[in-house]
Tab-separated table of C-alpha atoms in Angstrom:
chain	number	residue	atom	x	y	z
E	896	UNK	CA	-12.632	21.073	-11.065
E	897	UNK	CA	-13.602	17.397	-11.961
E	898	UNK	CA	-14.043	14.390	-8.781
E	899	UNK	CA	-15.215	10.788	-8.615
E	900	UNK	CA	-17.638	10.649	-6.793
E	901	UNK	CA	-19.471	7.900	-5.215
E	902	UNK	CA	-23.374	8.813	-5.899
E	903	UNK	CA	-24.682	5.903	-3.546
E	904	UNK	CA	-22.970	3.734	-1.346
E	905	UNK	CA	-22.809	-0.200	-1.124
E	906	UNK	CA	-22.519	-0.916	-5.234
E	907	UNK	CA	-21.480	-2.221	-8.006
E	908	UNK	CA	-18.639	0.241	-9.969
E	909	UNK	CA	-21.245	2.005	-11.168
E	910	UNK	CA	-21.684	4.300	-9.084
E	911	UNK	CA	-18.473	6.187	-9.656
E	912	UNK	CA	-19.100	8.883	-11.999
E	913	UNK	CA	-16.624	12.050	-12.700
E	914	UNK	CA	-18.584	14.946	-12.582
E	915	UNK	CA	-18.451	18.671	-12.374
E	916	UNK	CA	-17.882	19.884	-7.935
E	917	UNK	CA	-16.748	22.834	-6.396
E	918	UNK	CA	-13.344	23.256	-6.363
E	919	UNK	CA	-11.707	22.304	-2.666
E	920	UNK	CA	-11.301	24.600	-0.085
E	921	UNK	CA	-8.279	27.231	-0.500
E	922	UNK	CA	-4.711	25.658	1.350
E	923	UNK	CA	-5.378	26.162	5.461
E	924	UNK	CA	-2.827	26.279	8.155
E	925	UNK	CA	0.351	24.479	6.989
E	926	UNK	CA	-1.609	22.647	3.981
E	927	UNK	CA	-1.022	23.041	0.211
E	928	UNK	CA	-3.039	22.791	-2.788
E	929	UNK	CA	-2.362	20.140	-5.696
E	930	UNK	CA	-2.960	20.197	-9.732
E	931	UNK	CA	-3.679	16.797	-9.844
E	932	UNK	CA	-1.271	14.651	-12.466
E	933	UNK	CA	-2.533	11.328	-11.428
E	934	UNK	CA	-3.577	9.234	-8.637
E	935	UNK	CA	-3.247	5.770	-6.949
E	936	UNK	CA	-6.467	2.899	-7.097
E	937	UNK	CA	-6.207	0.976	-4.083
E	938	UNK	CA	-8.365	-1.793	-2.326
E	939	UNK	CA	-9.347	0.945	0.455
E	940	UNK	CA	-10.764	3.061	-2.716
E	941	UNK	CA	-13.202	-0.080	-3.113
E	942	UNK	CA	-14.338	-1.031	0.758
E	943	UNK	CA	-15.136	3.159	0.528
E	944	UNK	CA	-17.422	2.821	-2.213
E	945	UNK	CA	-19.474	-0.510	-0.646
E	946	UNK	CA	-19.393	1.979	2.635
E	947	UNK	CA	-17.012	-0.535	4.664
E	948	UNK	CA	-14.418	2.311	4.936
E	949	UNK	CA	-15.740	5.595	5.381
E	950	UNK	CA	-13.279	9.165	5.730
E	951	UNK	CA	-11.644	10.819	8.847
E	952	UNK	CA	-13.747	13.242	10.348
E	953	UNK	CA	-12.828	16.203	8.255
E	954	UNK	CA	-11.347	14.186	4.656
E	955	UNK	CA	-12.792	14.675	1.328
E	956	UNK	CA	-15.805	12.925	0.505
E	957	UNK	CA	-13.951	11.644	-3.029
E	958	UNK	CA	-11.897	8.633	-3.104
E	959	UNK	CA	-8.382	7.856	-3.464
E	960	UNK	CA	-5.504	7.866	-0.425
E	961	UNK	CA	-2.620	9.426	-2.783
E	962	UNK	CA	-1.457	11.204	-5.912
E	963	UNK	CA	1.457	13.070	-7.499
E	964	UNK	CA	0.952	16.945	-8.691
E	965	UNK	CA	2.003	19.568	-8.959
E	966	UNK	CA	1.847	22.497	-6.261
E	967	UNK	CA	-0.538	25.729	-6.521
E	968	UNK	CA	-0.694	27.465	-3.789
E	969	UNK	CA	0.493	28.132	-0.050
E	970	UNK	CA	-1.336	28.524	2.691
E	971	UNK	CA	0.062	29.769	6.026
E	972	UNK	CA	2.850	28.500	7.830
E	973	UNK	CA	3.947	26.086	5.075
E	974	UNK	CA	7.689	24.587	5.875
E	975	UNK	CA	10.254	26.570	3.085
E	976	UNK	CA	11.441	23.842	1.390
E	977	UNK	CA	7.917	23.626	-0.413
E	978	UNK	CA	7.139	26.061	-3.258
E	979	UNK	CA	4.808	26.942	-5.937
E	980	UNK	CA	5.734	25.030	-9.000
E	981	UNK	CA	7.053	22.076	-7.317
E	982	UNK	CA	6.247	18.463	-8.556
E	983	UNK	CA	5.262	16.306	-5.570
E	984	UNK	CA	3.445	13.658	-4.678
E	985	UNK	CA	1.338	13.374	-1.414
E	986	UNK	CA	0.119	10.380	0.889
E	987	UNK	CA	-3.818	12.112	1.613
E	988	UNK	CA	-6.306	10.941	3.912
E	989	UNK	CA	-8.871	11.307	0.857
E	990	UNK	CA	-10.056	13.339	-2.418
E	991	UNK	CA	-7.359	12.095	-4.954
E	992	UNK	CA	-9.647	11.139	-7.561
E	993	UNK	CA	-9.714	14.801	-8.261
E	994	UNK	CA	-8.434	17.241	-10.561
E	995	UNK	CA	-7.138	19.372	-7.379
E	996	UNK	CA	-6.973	18.208	-4.243
E	997	UNK	CA	-5.241	20.050	-0.750
E	998	UNK	CA	-2.794	17.852	1.643
E	999	UNK	CA	-0.929	18.631	4.762
E	1000	UNK	CA	2.735	19.954	3.658
E	1001	UNK	CA	3.815	16.931	6.399
E	1002	UNK	CA	2.259	14.382	3.866
E	1003	UNK	CA	4.279	16.103	0.574
E	1004	UNK	CA	7.182	14.036	-0.772
E	1005	UNK	CA	9.554	15.301	-3.696
E	1006	UNK	CA	8.846	13.552	-6.830
E	1007	UNK	CA	12.200	10.995	-7.238
E	1008	UNK	CA	14.626	11.791	-9.813
E	1009	UNK	CA	14.226	9.215	-12.677
E	1010	UNK	CA	10.365	8.743	-11.909
E	1011	UNK	CA	7.783	10.447	-14.275
E	1012	UNK	CA	5.176	12.625	-12.332
E	1013	UNK	CA	2.698	9.986	-13.806
E	1014	UNK	CA	4.030	6.293	-12.011
E	1015	UNK	CA	5.192	8.838	-8.630
E	1016	UNK	CA	1.333	8.309	-7.818
E	1017	UNK	CA	1.691	4.720	-7.547
E	1018	UNK	CA	4.644	5.435	-4.493
E	1019	UNK	CA	3.324	6.846	-1.249
E	1020	UNK	CA	0.543	4.877	-0.699
E	1021	UNK	CA	2.754	1.763	-0.535
E	1022	UNK	CA	5.968	2.918	0.610
E	1023	UNK	CA	4.089	4.276	3.557
E	1024	UNK	CA	2.388	0.839	4.186
E	1025	UNK	CA	5.213	-0.898	4.037
E	1026	UNK	CA	7.434	0.809	5.730
E	1027	UNK	CA	5.295	1.860	8.542
E	1028	UNK	CA	4.716	-1.788	9.195
E	1029	UNK	CA	6.909	-4.169	8.606
E	1030	UNK	CA	10.279	-2.191	9.342
E	1031	UNK	CA	9.083	1.030	11.597
E	1032	UNK	CA	6.326	-1.629	14.080
E	1033	UNK	CA	8.419	-4.447	13.188
E	1034	UNK	CA	11.806	-3.506	13.217
E	1035	UNK	CA	12.429	-6.201	10.197
E	1036	UNK	CA	16.223	-6.409	9.939
E	1037	UNK	CA	18.866	-6.916	7.735
E	1038	UNK	CA	19.688	-10.590	7.709
E	1039	UNK	CA	16.293	-11.638	8.179
E	1040	UNK	CA	13.935	-13.565	6.462
E	1041	UNK	CA	10.504	-12.300	5.020
E	1042	UNK	CA	6.880	-13.595	3.722
E	1043	UNK	CA	4.432	-11.657	1.782
E	1044	UNK	CA	0.831	-12.513	1.030
E	1045	UNK	CA	-0.105	-10.875	-1.843
E	1046	UNK	CA	3.495	-10.218	-3.678
E	1047	UNK	CA	2.121	-9.514	-7.055
E	1048	UNK	CA	-0.451	-6.459	-5.444
E	1049	UNK	CA	0.886	-2.449	-5.302
E	1050	UNK	CA	2.084	-3.095	-1.777
E	1051	UNK	CA	3.658	-6.413	-2.552
E	1052	UNK	CA	5.849	-5.620	-5.141
E	1053	UNK	CA	6.788	-2.517	-2.930
E	1054	UNK	CA	7.445	-4.930	-0.511
E	1055	UNK	CA	9.677	-7.502	-1.970
E	1056	UNK	CA	12.323	-4.083	-3.783
E	1057	UNK	CA	12.539	-2.366	0.118
E	1058	UNK	CA	13.313	-5.719	1.312
E	1059	UNK	CA	15.765	-6.852	-1.040
E	1060	UNK	CA	17.227	-3.735	-1.164
E	1061	UNK	CA	18.143	-3.726	2.484
E	1062	UNK	CA	19.096	-7.553	2.567
E	1063	UNK	CA	16.201	-9.718	3.460
E	1064	UNK	CA	15.845	-12.964	2.373
E	1065	UNK	CA	11.921	-12.751	0.622
E	1066	UNK	CA	9.510	-15.040	0.192
E	1067	UNK	CA	5.783	-14.697	-1.267
E	1068	UNK	CA	2.850	-16.488	-2.179
E	1069	UNK	CA	0.371	-15.074	-5.255
E	1070	UNK	CA	-2.311	-17.270	-7.446
E	1071	UNK	CA	-0.710	-17.666	-10.673
E	1072	UNK	CA	2.907	-18.469	-12.546
E	1073	UNK	CA	2.767	-15.070	-14.049
E	1074	UNK	CA	2.706	-12.804	-10.982
E	1075	UNK	CA	4.822	-15.537	-9.045
E	1076	UNK	CA	6.831	-14.429	-12.331
E	1077	UNK	CA	6.578	-11.117	-11.836
E	1078	UNK	CA	7.038	-11.021	-8.040
E	1079	UNK	CA	10.640	-13.014	-9.327
E	1080	UNK	CA	12.099	-10.837	-11.223
E	1081	UNK	CA	11.285	-7.423	-8.709
E	1082	UNK	CA	13.521	-10.408	-6.090
E	1083	UNK	CA	11.979	-12.170	-4.108
E	1084	UNK	CA	13.847	-15.378	-3.075
E	1085	UNK	CA	11.318	-18.152	-2.369
E	1086	UNK	CA	8.027	-17.577	-4.476
E	1087	UNK	CA	4.758	-19.872	-3.406
E	1088	UNK	CA	1.729	-21.042	-5.364
E	1089	UNK	CA	-1.000	-21.056	-2.873
E	1090	UNK	CA	-3.321	-22.957	-4.801
E	1091	UNK	CA	-1.137	-25.560	-5.134
E	1092	UNK	CA	1.143	-25.599	-2.351
E	1093	UNK	CA	1.501	-25.099	1.364
E	1094	UNK	CA	3.364	-22.388	2.377
E	1095	UNK	CA	3.866	-23.493	6.020
E	1096	UNK	CA	5.867	-26.344	4.691
E	1097	UNK	CA	7.019	-24.432	2.206
E	1098	UNK	CA	8.400	-22.041	4.306
E	1099	UNK	CA	9.909	-24.877	6.945
E	1100	UNK	CA	11.534	-26.732	4.111
E	1101	UNK	CA	12.924	-23.379	3.105
E	1102	UNK	CA	14.404	-21.993	5.962
E	1103	UNK	CA	15.210	-25.930	7.355
E	1104	UNK	CA	12.105	-26.372	10.055
E	1105	UNK	CA	13.233	-22.508	11.832
E	1106	UNK	CA	10.109	-20.177	9.835
E	1107	UNK	CA	10.577	-17.167	8.928
E	1108	UNK	CA	11.049	-13.361	10.849
E	1109	UNK	CA	7.945	-11.400	9.846
E	1110	UNK	CA	4.841	-12.326	7.827
E	1111	UNK	CA	3.102	-9.350	5.815
E	1112	UNK	CA	-1.103	-10.191	5.570
E	1113	UNK	CA	-3.269	-8.751	3.730
E	1114	UNK	CA	-5.630	-11.817	4.188
E	1115	UNK	CA	-6.105	-11.934	8.397
E	1116	UNK	CA	-8.919	-14.255	9.791
E	1117	UNK	CA	-8.400	-17.404	7.364
E	1118	UNK	CA	-4.814	-17.684	7.142
E	1119	UNK	CA	-3.967	-16.772	10.778
E	1120	UNK	CA	-3.129	-20.072	12.526
E	1121	UNK	CA	-1.192	-20.564	9.411
E	1122	UNK	CA	0.716	-17.975	9.833
E	1123	UNK	CA	1.739	-17.906	13.396
E	1124	UNK	CA	3.090	-21.779	12.203
E	1125	UNK	CA	5.155	-19.833	9.537
E	1126	UNK	CA	6.984	-17.467	12.423
E	1127	UNK	CA	10.016	-18.412	14.215
E	1128	UNK	CA	10.880	-17.628	17.367
E	1129	UNK	CA	10.479	-13.941	18.441
E	1130	UNK	CA	8.552	-13.505	14.568
E	1131	UNK	CA	5.854	-11.207	13.794
E	1132	UNK	CA	2.848	-11.239	12.492
E	1133	UNK	CA	1.789	-7.576	11.153
E	1134	UNK	CA	-1.998	-7.547	9.539
E	1135	UNK	CA	-2.860	-4.768	7.402
E	1136	UNK	CA	-6.025	-6.151	5.763
E	1137	UNK	CA	-8.776	-9.111	6.635
E	1138	UNK	CA	-10.124	-10.711	2.371
E	1139	UNK	CA	-9.796	-13.658	4.785
E	1140	UNK	CA	-12.344	-12.051	7.255
E	1141	UNK	CA	-11.599	-11.060	10.813
E	1142	UNK	CA	-12.605	-14.179	13.186
E	1143	UNK	CA	-10.474	-17.043	13.254
E	1144	UNK	CA	-9.651	-19.531	16.123
E	1145	UNK	CA	-6.422	-20.296	17.025
E	1146	UNK	CA	-4.391	-21.939	19.123
E	1147	UNK	CA	-2.026	-19.814	20.725
E	1148	UNK	CA	0.397	-22.244	21.946
E	1149	UNK	CA	3.209	-20.789	19.177
E	1150	UNK	CA	2.712	-17.887	20.353
E	1151	UNK	CA	4.055	-17.986	23.854
E	1152	UNK	CA	6.692	-21.082	22.782
E	1153	UNK	CA	8.265	-18.903	20.544
E	1154	UNK	CA	7.704	-15.637	21.623
E	1155	UNK	CA	5.647	-14.614	18.653
E	1156	UNK	CA	3.763	-11.120	18.484
E	1157	UNK	CA	0.929	-9.945	16.218
E	1158	UNK	CA	0.216	-6.491	14.950
E	1159	UNK	CA	-2.490	-4.401	12.666
E	1160	UNK	CA	-2.593	-0.967	11.405
E	1161	UNK	CA	-3.680	0.442	8.786
E	1162	UNK	CA	-2.841	4.230	7.113
E	1163	UNK	CA	-5.825	6.370	6.618
E	1164	UNK	CA	-7.196	6.910	10.189
E	1165	UNK	CA	-3.354	8.022	11.200
E	1166	UNK	CA	-3.147	11.819	12.545
E	1167	UNK	CA	-1.736	14.128	10.661
E	1168	UNK	CA	1.003	13.874	12.735
E	1169	UNK	CA	1.135	10.478	12.745
E	1170	UNK	CA	1.064	10.531	9.077
E	1171	UNK	CA	3.792	13.100	8.861
E	1172	UNK	CA	6.822	11.434	10.599
E	1173	UNK	CA	5.889	8.263	8.736
E	1174	UNK	CA	6.442	10.494	5.609
E	1175	UNK	CA	9.643	12.373	6.732
E	1176	UNK	CA	11.113	8.120	7.423
E	1177	UNK	CA	10.249	7.592	4.025
E	1178	UNK	CA	11.972	10.037	2.560
E	1179	UNK	CA	14.904	9.390	4.453
E	1180	UNK	CA	14.886	5.685	4.263
E	1181	UNK	CA	12.789	4.624	1.042
E	1182	UNK	CA	13.444	7.261	-1.264
E	1183	UNK	CA	16.943	7.067	-1.613
E	1184	UNK	CA	16.133	3.128	-2.961
E	1185	UNK	CA	13.868	4.785	-5.773
E	1186	UNK	CA	16.865	6.929	-6.727
E	1187	UNK	CA	19.064	4.881	-6.749
E	1188	UNK	CA	16.479	3.048	-9.569
E	1189	UNK	CA	16.519	-0.806	-6.830
E	1190	UNK	CA	12.414	-0.225	-5.876
E	1191	UNK	CA	10.511	1.389	-8.731
E	1192	UNK	CA	7.300	1.597	-9.477
E	1193	UNK	CA	5.130	-0.883	-11.291
E	1194	UNK	CA	2.575	0.569	-13.057
E	1195	UNK	CA	-0.160	-2.587	-14.792
E	1196	UNK	CA	-3.031	0.381	-16.312
E	1197	UNK	CA	-3.932	3.482	-16.088
E	1198	UNK	CA	-7.606	4.779	-16.867
E	1199	UNK	CA	-8.777	8.693	-17.653
E	1200	UNK	CA	-10.669	9.980	-14.706
E	1201	UNK	CA	-14.440	9.182	-16.247
E	1202	UNK	CA	-13.191	5.293	-16.699
E	1203	UNK	CA	-12.947	5.310	-12.665
E	1204	UNK	CA	-15.887	2.489	-12.217
E	1205	UNK	CA	-13.737	0.328	-14.711
E	1206	UNK	CA	-10.153	0.559	-12.395
E	1207	UNK	CA	-12.411	-0.533	-9.875
E	1208	UNK	CA	-13.882	-3.647	-11.578
E	1209	UNK	CA	-9.902	-4.638	-12.674
E	1210	UNK	CA	-8.978	-4.307	-8.890
E	1211	UNK	CA	-11.833	-6.863	-7.353
E	1212	UNK	CA	-10.737	-9.142	-10.304
E	1213	UNK	CA	-7.280	-8.963	-8.930
E	1214	UNK	CA	-5.613	-9.805	-12.137
E	1215	UNK	CA	-3.115	-6.678	-12.324
E	1216	UNK	CA	0.279	-6.492	-11.014
E	1217	UNK	CA	1.463	-3.558	-9.626
E	1218	UNK	CA	-0.627	-0.804	-9.420
E	1219	UNK	CA	-3.902	0.679	-10.906
E	1220	UNK	CA	-3.284	5.016	-12.067
E	1221	UNK	CA	-6.001	7.714	-12.741
E	1222	UNK	CA	-5.485	10.384	-15.076
E	1223	UNK	CA	-8.006	13.619	-14.574
């Protein structure tokens, strides 16, 4: 099969090369083999290319944390709901940038009604990230308010739609009027240009000084104090990225005074059992919204597998809105 190989760690996008490689080993206990239709491109893939986000033990060395495709073969003891020929999308530990990939059956989702098999590749990683963080862990609930940094990213565009579906007031930050317009069209209530406005002030203004209930943050260190300042009583901050560094000096007074909680987690390093639980919750809670057309994958651009370097170049410019996909 063809797969994208990182020819040397730490390099520019050109180190990604589509090459002929061995087929994956046959699916083992509880696993399936997929013929990949499309693979999502995520920031974590660029981190892996730089040598900063290695695959977990036993995972494929090829990048790619989500894909869609058709089941080609079943290993022993795969649940009877899955059959050869089924159209699915999947959360992966790696290996999506390839024509075939093996995945535990617990990490499969059916391609939702009304979504093409290609576009479905843009759903698993973002839906599982959003649901497992702010909903399963921070318990964001209908009637609450929610600030999303990077509202026009793949995760941001998904988070806006899920939150609006559940009756939550959504605040977003983004860095251009075009990105803010895209967030507004997806249902965001308050759109803040972080380059020209102080998001803390604007949040306070829009909430009568109270602050929001939950913040989903991909910036980390440089935003930590401001995120805490944006939260109301019993507020929860969930950190999923460190684009602004990992170190911060912070005044903890607000944490105690307003009973704030700081949470953080990734998805890739979790056990198969943990991922299966998240996938099951996503199918139960998010898939009905997707089937109803209330949550849609926002696809910015697709590239052939051989242009993985171009796809990485684009995601690293942060000019895109939504998801970038690779097509084998």
